[in-house]
């Protein structure tokens, strides 16, 4: 089941640089693992912003929330989720 | 080059049903042709809405505008475009 | 799987009263059938507005979209969907 | 009498982790007590966000405010309330 | 129990003047009856707008919805409701 | 002359608890004095929020601003003012 | 007493040109009369829009509403009012 | 003096096709004349939308309004204007 | 050339009181000098808010920006500018 | 390929003045180098705001993101990007 996820990252200036760097490294590792597992199907940078649009392929709302809330940068992200359905004009299944 | 495109369809009640049906059939045909050509890479229905999120893979801003403005339902859609760049944590190229 | 659905109904003044009445009767019948089937778990009126908040219990995004887009008043509703997950402090499963 | 309540939690990074943990534990205990008493009828997580949608069943506006403003995380939540009425198409009373 | 109600009136230009006048006369009569009954406690014009802020004193959400949805201009109004509670600094009960 | 005033209180977490308590006590005293004087005609809590809707009865814009800007919590409030006029359907003068 | 008034004019395409012209002529005459009487102190065009910002000098909220609601284009305008007070740094009284 | 101008075109479906075509042709002719005169310095299409961003170089606010309000599509456009000043890091004068 | 300028002042609680007082005193002095010079034609307090609406009369966009960005409170203000043109119904030139 | 870029700069008061000055100097140097290289085609100050509108001429979305995200003030800017296409009424190519 697919979900479009919009993530805006806002790390406040009061977070120490080392902590921020560690969080980002952990975030990258988890993002790449989830991509390899097929859960995080697409990951695109929004041009000009510290933000991304992603597509997740998970069993449902619960698995989606577990994955997103476990991201190291979750406390510093503004996330919005759009559930996606099969489009009748799409030539491929979701 | 990738673009996320959000399309909301609003056909006013004053449009005759036959005209609306013809526009929708033409829209579907064009959408499927562009998908087969690889220009309209993804097409997803927003669950619960007469709207879609799509990803286009085109040469640039001009080709994107030509494709979108040629859609039969273009006069009845509210469209917004987000240019996408390669994300440093993505495991595949855009 | 649960979804909170917000529906605002806006039937334009140009729709004939008989057609509007027929649509509303069909809508009511379908809403009550879906409630009896357990798909439309809750249906609440927003006090003071021609709108409702509902909770649907369906297999996923696709079934949700099929149900909502088949509603007789769908063309006259502004709908927004919020996917719901299990809350860790809830004493009952979703 | 039912109310839909939307709560977004935003604990600033300047709050010490121990204090935040204590507040969350107290919040959970109170939420579960109110659920057992039937005042907090539903509690759902918004998928992907540190937020919930809830339904309260209370005597009226005053009791609702007393319950919400007594929550340990109240100072860190953005709350909005929607009063709910009986829907004419609902098959069960509120 | 008190509710602040904001009503914006938007009668489209396509409504015949006679019908609009009749609706407004009925609206006025019902508004004055409800005021005399004590249900519609305050009725103020928003300066410069075809809108009002009102305070209703009713048994609860259901009675509020019944009164508002029965107003002759209800189909032409955008209404929003704010439930009010006793303020701890108020010198009089609600 | 009447004004509807919406006040949202946001005291940042960096304000010491003693200072916040003192400000709130002063605010309450001034609010009650102004109510007794008839300037602050109504004071209602917005259910579920640290906010109020109030009605002031003052000589005009200048007196309103003097009263509001002298409130102890003024630096921590987001205030919006709506000037109210006599409604033609009101059965009592403002 | 001064008020800043923002007026956006939106005459729908369904209004006949002659009626629109007559309304505009009446509007202009009334606007100029009120300016000569000193009630409508300033009248500025918003560059690039069919809109204006104005300053009214009237006895209070009631007179302001009477003047604005009597404008011939009132049914086709979106109006918002900001009450103005004496600024402590102004070198002239309002 | 430079101004950034955002124009969104919304021609309602009730306008006859011939009238719309004539308006668009007149608009194009005027736009090209103003470009040749150096008043309309830049004209860009917003990709995916019936909208443009333009830069005008005119004597001031009055000339800008005269040019924009004389455009044939002015009644069908939503226009917003941003006045531009010399940027201290720009290597060329405006 | 006239501009309507809306300024909202937000001095964070972390700014020391002495520094804030000095900034406000400097701001007042500069505001009064500019008023005496005729550049800052009007200065009104928004009733109930730490904000003002002002009208500037300057040579153009560049002079306006120089004046506003030189204000001592500029770093703590949210400013928006509306360019004003001569209104055809105004009885006096701008 | 052209993009309109809107940048709002918000440097928090907690950043030391020396660091802010160094960031601004670096930003200016990079902005001027990119202008000389033809990548940053236009740079305009928004009158009255610490913000700019710019036009970039780059190979595509990826180059745009690389340039913007490398700006020294990037962490303190709110950026939004609008992709621009050739306008059919423009007399010059983009």
Short mmCIF file of C-alpha atoms in Angstrom, two decimals, chain D residues 1-3 59-62 64-65 81 83-86 94, chain E residues 1-3 59-62 64-65 81 83-86 94:
data_model
loop_
_atom_site.label_atom_id
_atom_site.label_comp_id
_atom_site.label_asym_id
_atom_site.label_seq_id
_atom_site.Cartn_x
_atom_site.Cartn_y
_atom_site.Cartn_z
CA UNK D 1 -22.02 14.89 24.33
CA UNK D 2 -19.24 14.26 21.81
CA UNK D 3 -16.33 16.41 20.72
CA UNK D 59 -21.29 16.62 29.99
CA UNK D 60 -20.46 19.75 28.02
CA UNK D 61 -17.96 22.48 27.17
CA UNK D 62 -16.88 23.05 30.77
CA UNK D 64 -14.21 19.16 28.22
CA UNK D 65 -12.05 22.16 29.05
CA UNK D 81 -12.08 21.25 19.27
CA UNK D 83 -18.39 19.90 18.65
CA UNK D 84 -20.23 16.90 17.19
CA UNK D 85 -23.98 16.41 16.86
CA UNK D 86 -26.15 13.45 15.98
CA UNK D 94 -23.91 9.37 19.58
CA UNK E 1 -24.05 26.03 27.58
CA UNK E 2 -22.55 28.79 25.41
CA UNK E 3 -21.20 28.75 21.86
CA UNK E 59 -28.55 22.45 26.00
CA UNK E 60 -25.66 21.18 23.89
CA UNK E 61 -24.23 20.37 20.48
CA UNK E 62 -27.41 18.78 19.18
CA UNK E 64 -27.20 24.08 18.58
CA UNK E 65 -27.11 22.20 15.29
CA UNK E 81 -18.71 27.28 15.94
CA UNK E 83 -17.57 26.05 22.21
CA UNK E 84 -17.15 28.35 25.21
CA UNK E 85 -16.38 27.35 28.80
CA UNK E 86 -16.40 29.23 32.08
CA UNK E 94 -21.70 31.79 31.81
#
